[in-house]
mmCIF file of C-alpha atoms in Angstrom:
data_model
loop_
_atom_site.group_PDB
_atom_site.id
_atom_site.type_symbol
_atom_site.label_atom_id
_atom_site.label_comp_id
_atom_site.label_asym_id
_atom_site.label_seq_id
_atom_site.Cartn_x
_atom_site.Cartn_y
_atom_site.Cartn_z
ATOM 1 C CA MET A 1273 0.023 0.080 0.100
ATOM 2 C CA THR A 1274 0.996 3.586 -0.571
ATOM 3 C CA ALA A 1275 0.807 7.269 0.287
ATOM 4 C CA SER A 1276 -1.169 7.640 -2.647
ATOM 5 C CA ASP A 1277 -3.612 5.028 -1.190
ATOM 6 C CA LEU A 1278 -3.586 6.672 2.200
ATOM 7 C CA ARG A 1279 -4.059 10.087 0.687
ATOM 8 C CA ALA A 1280 -6.968 8.997 -1.306
ATOM 9 C CA LEU A 1281 -8.703 7.766 1.824
ATOM 10 C CA HIS A 1282 -8.773 11.153 3.336
ATOM 11 C CA HIS A 1283 -10.817 12.826 0.482
ATOM 12 C CA GLY A 1284 -14.100 12.644 -0.834
ATOM 13 C CA ARG A 1285 -15.690 11.751 2.228
ATOM 14 C CA THR A 1286 -19.260 12.900 3.733
ATOM 15 C CA VAL A 1287 -19.788 15.060 6.652
ATOM 16 C CA GLY A 1288 -20.098 12.619 9.726
ATOM 17 C CA ASP A 1289 -17.889 10.036 8.185
ATOM 18 C CA PRO A 1290 -13.966 10.722 9.115
ATOM 19 C CA LEU A 1291 -11.416 8.493 8.251
ATOM 20 C CA VAL A 1292 -11.053 6.547 11.602
ATOM 21 C CA LEU A 1293 -7.450 5.225 11.967
ATOM 22 C CA PRO A 1294 -6.896 3.114 15.452
ATOM 23 C CA GLY A 1295 -3.428 2.902 16.823
ATOM 24 C CA PRO A 1296 -1.655 -0.426 17.021
ATOM 25 C CA TRP A 1297 1.155 -0.709 19.310
ATOM 26 C CA ASP A 1298 2.274 -3.796 18.037
ATOM 27 C CA ALA A 1299 2.073 -6.344 15.359
ATOM 28 C CA ASP A 1300 -0.394 -8.461 17.060
ATOM 29 C CA SER A 1301 -2.709 -5.522 17.705
ATOM 30 C CA ALA A 1302 -2.139 -4.359 14.193
ATOM 31 C CA ARG A 1303 -3.435 -7.614 12.795
ATOM 32 C CA VAL A 1304 -6.473 -7.607 14.794
ATOM 33 C CA LEU A 1305 -7.683 -4.037 14.165
ATOM 34 C CA ALA A 1306 -6.872 -4.481 10.364
ATOM 35 C CA GLY A 1307 -8.738 -7.540 10.305
ATOM 36 C CA ALA A 1308 -11.658 -5.818 11.821
ATOM 37 C CA GLY A 1309 -11.754 -4.002 8.447
ATOM 38 C CA PHE A 1310 -10.093 -0.824 9.335
ATOM 39 C CA PRO A 1311 -8.696 0.284 5.971
ATOM 40 C CA ALA A 1312 -5.065 2.003 7.167
ATOM 41 C CA LEU A 1313 -3.933 2.402 10.860
ATOM 42 C CA ALA A 1314 -1.956 5.082 12.699
ATOM 43 C CA THR A 1315 0.797 4.171 15.159
ATOM 44 C CA PRO A 1316 0.451 6.089 18.747
ATOM 45 C CA SER A 1317 4.391 7.205 19.822
ATOM 46 C CA ALA A 1318 2.919 6.545 23.552
ATOM 47 C CA GLY A 1319 1.553 3.439 22.943
ATOM 48 C CA VAL A 1320 4.297 2.008 21.180
ATOM 49 C CA ALA A 1321 6.684 3.293 23.866
ATOM 50 C CA ALA A 1322 4.740 1.806 26.597
ATOM 51 C CA SER A 1323 4.621 -1.748 24.929
ATOM 52 C CA LEU A 1324 8.478 -1.442 24.572
ATOM 53 C CA GLY A 1325 8.874 -0.531 28.270
ATOM 54 C CA TYR A 1326 9.572 3.363 28.067
ATOM 55 C CA GLU A 1327 8.002 6.640 29.203
ATOM 56 C CA ASP A 1328 6.097 8.431 26.701
ATOM 57 C CA GLY A 1329 8.735 10.483 24.592
ATOM 58 C CA ALA A 1330 11.706 8.328 25.662
ATOM 59 C CA THR A 1331 11.768 5.625 22.876
ATOM 60 C CA PRO A 1332 15.042 5.554 21.150
ATOM 61 C CA ALA A 1333 14.744 6.186 17.588
ATOM 62 C CA ALA A 1334 16.163 2.789 16.448
ATOM 63 C CA GLU A 1335 13.369 1.005 18.664
ATOM 64 C CA MET A 1336 10.511 3.035 17.377
ATOM 65 C CA PHE A 1337 11.682 2.443 13.688
ATOM 66 C CA ALA A 1338 12.009 -0.981 14.360
ATOM 67 C CA ALA A 1339 8.267 -1.419 16.259
ATOM 68 C CA VAL A 1340 6.991 0.396 13.198
ATOM 69 C CA ALA A 1341 8.374 -1.910 10.685
ATOM 70 C CA ARG A 1342 7.289 -5.229 12.817
ATOM 71 C CA ILE A 1343 3.474 -3.545 12.831
ATOM 72 C CA ALA A 1344 3.826 -2.506 9.049
ATOM 73 C CA ARG A 1345 4.909 -5.960 7.929
ATOM 74 C CA ALA A 1346 1.936 -7.397 10.168
ATOM 75 C CA VAL A 1347 -0.593 -6.068 7.963
ATOM 76 C CA SER A 1348 -1.685 -5.490 4.379
ATOM 77 C CA VAL A 1349 -3.039 -1.530 5.041
ATOM 78 C CA PRO A 1350 -1.286 1.557 4.590
ATOM 79 C CA VAL A 1351 0.474 2.176 8.190
ATOM 80 C CA SER A 1352 1.097 6.151 9.654
ATOM 81 C CA ALA A 1353 3.878 6.109 11.878
ATOM 82 C CA ASP A 1354 3.873 8.976 15.023
ATOM 83 C CA ILE A 1355 7.364 9.575 15.006
ATOM 84 C CA GLU A 1356 7.196 12.522 17.462
ATOM 85 C CA ALA A 1357 9.390 15.471 16.829
ATOM 86 C CA GLY A 1358 11.424 13.302 14.410
ATOM 87 C CA TYR A 1359 14.260 12.386 16.861
ATOM 88 C CA GLY A 1360 16.878 15.324 15.875
ATOM 89 C CA LEU A 1361 17.047 13.359 12.229
ATOM 90 C CA ALA A 1362 17.652 15.231 9.377
ATOM 91 C CA PRO A 1363 14.603 15.228 6.875
ATOM 92 C CA ARG A 1364 16.195 13.200 4.075
ATOM 93 C CA GLU A 1365 17.418 10.586 7.011
ATOM 94 C CA LEU A 1366 13.823 10.864 8.699
ATOM 95 C CA VAL A 1367 12.240 10.146 5.370
ATOM 96 C CA GLU A 1368 14.530 7.267 4.470
ATOM 97 C CA ARG A 1369 14.137 5.674 7.884
ATOM 98 C CA LEU A 1370 10.090 5.915 7.580
ATOM 99 C CA LEU A 1371 10.469 4.376 4.075
ATOM 100 C CA ALA A 1372 12.547 1.691 4.912
ATOM 101 C CA ALA A 1373 10.289 0.813 8.005
ATOM 102 C CA GLY A 1374 7.327 0.556 5.183
ATOM 103 C CA ALA A 1375 5.308 3.367 6.814
ATOM 104 C CA VAL A 1376 3.499 5.448 3.860
ATOM 105 C CA GLY A 1377 2.826 8.325 6.389
ATOM 106 C CA CYS A 1378 4.006 10.181 9.488
ATOM 107 C CA ASN A 1379 2.838 12.375 12.354
ATOM 108 C CA LEU A 1380 5.276 15.244 13.282
ATOM 109 C CA GLU A 1381 4.778 17.362 16.140
ATOM 110 C CA ASP A 1382 6.026 20.792 16.957
ATOM 111 C CA THR A 1383 6.945 20.411 20.416
ATOM 112 C CA VAL A 1384 10.819 19.670 20.790
ATOM 113 C CA ASP A 1385 11.777 19.140 24.604
ATOM 114 C CA GLY A 1386 8.471 20.178 25.947
ATOM 115 C CA VAL A 1387 8.602 23.716 24.194
ATOM 116 C CA LEU A 1388 6.493 24.880 21.492
ATOM 117 C CA VAL A 1389 8.928 25.655 18.411
ATOM 118 C CA ASP A 1390 8.911 28.388 16.281
ATOM 119 C CA ALA A 1391 6.202 28.034 13.786
ATOM 120 C CA ARG A 1392 8.057 29.253 10.377
ATOM 121 C CA TRP A 1393 11.124 26.821 11.642
ATOM 122 C CA GLN A 1394 8.564 23.788 11.800
ATOM 123 C CA ALA A 1395 7.332 24.755 8.581
ATOM 124 C CA ASP A 1396 10.466 24.946 6.902
ATOM 125 C CA ARG A 1397 11.430 21.498 8.390
ATOM 126 C CA LEU A 1398 8.215 20.203 7.037
ATOM 127 C CA ALA A 1399 8.997 21.648 3.497
ATOM 128 C CA GLU A 1400 12.258 19.762 3.623
ATOM 129 C CA VAL A 1401 10.516 16.448 4.651
ATOM 130 C CA ARG A 1402 7.982 16.942 1.931
ATOM 131 C CA ALA A 1403 10.455 17.805 -0.551
ATOM 132 C CA ALA A 1404 12.748 14.756 0.349
ATOM 133 C CA ALA A 1405 9.858 12.341 0.201
ATOM 134 C CA GLY A 1406 7.862 13.720 -2.827
ATOM 135 C CA ASP A 1407 4.713 11.744 -2.944
ATOM 136 C CA ALA A 1408 5.592 8.774 -0.864
ATOM 137 C CA LEU A 1409 4.828 9.933 2.686
ATOM 138 C CA PHE A 1410 1.198 11.513 3.790
ATOM 139 C CA VAL A 1411 2.262 13.953 6.056
ATOM 140 C CA ASN A 1412 0.158 14.709 9.235
ATOM 141 C CA ALA A 1413 1.505 18.231 11.070
ATOM 142 C CA ARG A 1414 0.614 17.922 14.680
ATOM 143 C CA VAL A 1415 -0.053 21.330 16.063
ATOM 144 C CA ASP A 1416 0.691 21.259 20.057
ATOM 145 C CA THR A 1417 -1.112 24.349 20.966
ATOM 146 C CA TYR A 1418 -3.519 22.737 23.115
ATOM 147 C CA VAL A 1419 -1.319 20.333 25.048
ATOM 148 C CA THR A 1420 1.948 22.534 25.019
ATOM 149 C CA GLY A 1421 0.303 25.830 25.407
ATOM 150 C CA VAL A 1422 0.836 29.463 23.817
ATOM 151 C CA PRO A 1423 2.404 32.160 25.104
ATOM 152 C CA GLU A 1424 0.590 34.195 27.407
ATOM 153 C CA GLY A 1425 -1.702 36.948 25.968
ATOM 154 C CA THR A 1426 -1.795 34.695 22.532
ATOM 155 C CA ASP A 1427 -5.205 33.437 21.609
ATOM 156 C CA GLN A 1428 -4.783 29.940 21.272
ATOM 157 C CA GLU A 1429 -7.258 29.278 18.452
ATOM 158 C CA ALA A 1430 -5.617 31.981 16.335
ATOM 159 C CA GLU A 1431 -2.350 30.809 16.834
ATOM 160 C CA THR A 1432 -3.261 27.058 16.081
ATOM 161 C CA VAL A 1433 -4.876 28.427 12.558
ATOM 162 C CA ARG A 1434 -1.757 30.346 11.769
ATOM 163 C CA ARG A 1435 0.432 27.093 12.271
ATOM 164 C CA ALA A 1436 -1.973 24.792 10.818
ATOM 165 C CA LEU A 1437 -1.781 27.233 7.681
ATOM 166 C CA LEU A 1438 1.886 27.594 7.722
ATOM 167 C CA TYR A 1439 2.140 23.774 7.834
ATOM 168 C CA VAL A 1440 -0.378 23.269 5.054
ATOM 169 C CA ALA A 1441 1.428 25.572 2.751
ATOM 170 C CA ALA A 1442 4.708 23.670 3.447
ATOM 171 C CA GLY A 1443 3.365 20.677 2.070
ATOM 172 C CA ALA A 1444 1.394 18.837 4.831
ATOM 173 C CA ASP A 1445 -1.198 16.661 3.819
ATOM 174 C CA CYS A 1446 -3.129 16.719 7.024
ATOM 175 C CA VAL A 1447 -3.167 18.664 10.246
ATOM 176 C CA TYR A 1448 -3.250 17.657 13.623
ATOM 177 C CA PRO A 1449 -4.598 20.173 16.619
ATOM 178 C CA ILE A 1450 -4.216 17.496 19.143
ATOM 179 C CA GLY A 1451 -6.338 18.435 22.247
ATOM 180 C CA ALA A 1452 -8.641 20.862 20.427
ATOM 181 C CA PRO A 1453 -12.149 21.116 22.017
ATOM 182 C CA ALA A 1454 -14.807 19.882 20.132
ATOM 183 C CA GLU A 1455 -16.493 23.459 19.958
ATOM 184 C CA SER A 1456 -13.390 24.822 18.143
ATOM 185 C CA LEU A 1457 -13.480 22.070 15.418
ATOM 186 C CA PRO A 1458 -15.850 23.580 13.125
ATOM 187 C CA ARG A 1459 -13.681 26.955 13.052
ATOM 188 C CA LEU A 1460 -10.473 25.332 12.662
ATOM 189 C CA ALA A 1461 -11.959 23.175 9.595
ATOM 190 C CA ALA A 1462 -13.327 25.993 7.816
ATOM 191 C CA ALA A 1463 -10.106 27.799 8.059
ATOM 192 C CA VAL A 1464 -7.720 25.111 7.343
ATOM 193 C CA PRO A 1465 -7.880 23.997 3.482
ATOM 194 C CA ALA A 1466 -6.611 20.578 4.402
ATOM 195 C CA PRO A 1467 -8.195 17.175 6.416
ATOM 196 C CA LEU A 1468 -8.378 17.942 10.177
ATOM 197 C CA ASN A 1469 -7.432 15.120 12.399
ATOM 198 C CA ALA A 1470 -9.445 15.244 15.893
ATOM 199 C CA LEU A 1471 -8.275 13.106 18.818
ATOM 200 C CA ALA A 1472 -11.037 10.701 20.156
ATOM 201 C CA ARG A 1473 -11.029 10.489 23.780
ATOM 202 C CA PRO A 1474 -12.934 8.088 26.228
ATOM 203 C CA ASP A 1475 -14.900 11.080 27.901
ATOM 204 C CA GLY A 1476 -15.352 12.951 24.386
ATOM 205 C CA PRO A 1477 -17.579 12.870 21.113
ATOM 206 C CA GLY A 1478 -17.180 9.737 19.324
ATOM 207 C CA PRO A 1479 -15.788 9.481 15.893
ATOM 208 C CA ARG A 1480 -19.015 10.058 14.032
ATOM 209 C CA ARG A 1481 -19.700 13.489 16.054
ATOM 210 C CA LEU A 1482 -16.178 14.449 15.458
ATOM 211 C CA GLY A 1483 -17.120 14.237 11.757
ATOM 212 C CA GLU A 1484 -20.176 16.322 11.826
ATOM 213 C CA LEU A 1485 -18.020 18.683 13.809
ATOM 214 C CA GLY A 1486 -15.187 18.913 10.962
ATOM 215 C CA ALA A 1487 -13.066 16.281 11.536
ATOM 216 C CA GLY A 1488 -11.730 14.496 8.273
ATOM 217 C CA ARG A 1489 -9.569 11.779 10.364
ATOM 218 C CA VAL A 1490 -10.095 10.368 13.667
ATOM 219 C CA THR A 1491 -6.842 8.957 15.842
ATOM 220 C CA PHE A 1492 -6.926 7.703 19.371
ATOM 221 C CA GLY A 1493 -3.663 8.370 20.525
ATOM 222 C CA PRO A 1494 -2.582 5.448 23.070
ATOM 223 C CA GLY A 1495 -6.243 5.059 24.234
ATOM 224 C CA LEU A 1496 -6.732 1.418 22.542
ATOM 225 C CA GLN A 1497 -3.309 0.242 24.463
ATOM 226 C CA ARG A 1498 -4.428 1.886 27.544
ATOM 227 C CA ARG A 1499 -7.924 0.096 27.230
ATOM 228 C CA ALA A 1500 -6.295 -3.294 26.525
ATOM 229 C CA MET A 1501 -3.934 -2.980 29.548
ATOM 230 C CA ALA A 1502 -7.064 -1.797 31.681
ATOM 231 C CA ALA A 1503 -8.941 -4.951 30.614
ATOM 232 C CA LEU A 1504 -5.836 -7.079 31.077
ATOM 233 C CA ARG A 1505 -5.545 -5.659 34.627
ATOM 234 C CA GLU A 1506 -9.363 -6.435 35.493
ATOM 235 C CA PHE A 1507 -8.775 -9.973 34.122
ATOM 236 C CA ALA A 1508 -5.683 -10.505 36.303
ATOM 237 C CA ASP A 1509 -7.285 -8.985 39.242
ATOM 238 C CA GLY A 1510 -10.095 -11.725 38.635
ATOM 239 C CA LEU A 1511 -7.632 -14.600 38.436
ATOM 240 C CA ARG A 1512 -6.058 -13.528 41.605
ATOM 241 C CA GLY A 1513 -9.772 -14.006 43.327
ATOM 242 C CA ALA A 1514 -10.533 -16.699 41.552
#
């Protein structure tokens, strides 16, 4: 499967029917999700980190790319990889390692070491990634204004739109304002000329409602891995009491 296949899945969708991309954290969970009929998958860096024994953000690049490769090999649907801020790799090397792992898409966030980076610097980096990848990668530009925060006195929604527009102009296929409140999604979707990725949370609107609010793509972060671990803990507690 190619980036073109993944790109095509994002377009021509009707309101209320976003592309739903569950997040596998290993090869076995990828097989389960692909077997359930999902047309593509998106790895969560936090979920992969937990499965490898690391805290979120602490996975060595080599181990993350190896995990992505195992997931991509396990399924016949497109796989997009969450590669955090890119592990300090130069754009060409980043693209080469993604493609070698079998990923046809990626998330790149604009927070480095807990700090929101300059938007134009991030746009330049995205443009370099696009130039190195050509059409071989679907690039989802994560906008961290709602999770890392913005400087005091800055309008959060306006800054989100400003960054999103810069990233789309730089070649991003999709933008991901992670943590954006549901009430902001219609305005963000109207302002940004690219599919909008929304995060589905257990206590928030479901995928269909997020689609109605403007999301063209819905992902879950590490939510599925955490639910699986919660189910395992419940089962383990039951075994102890049996």
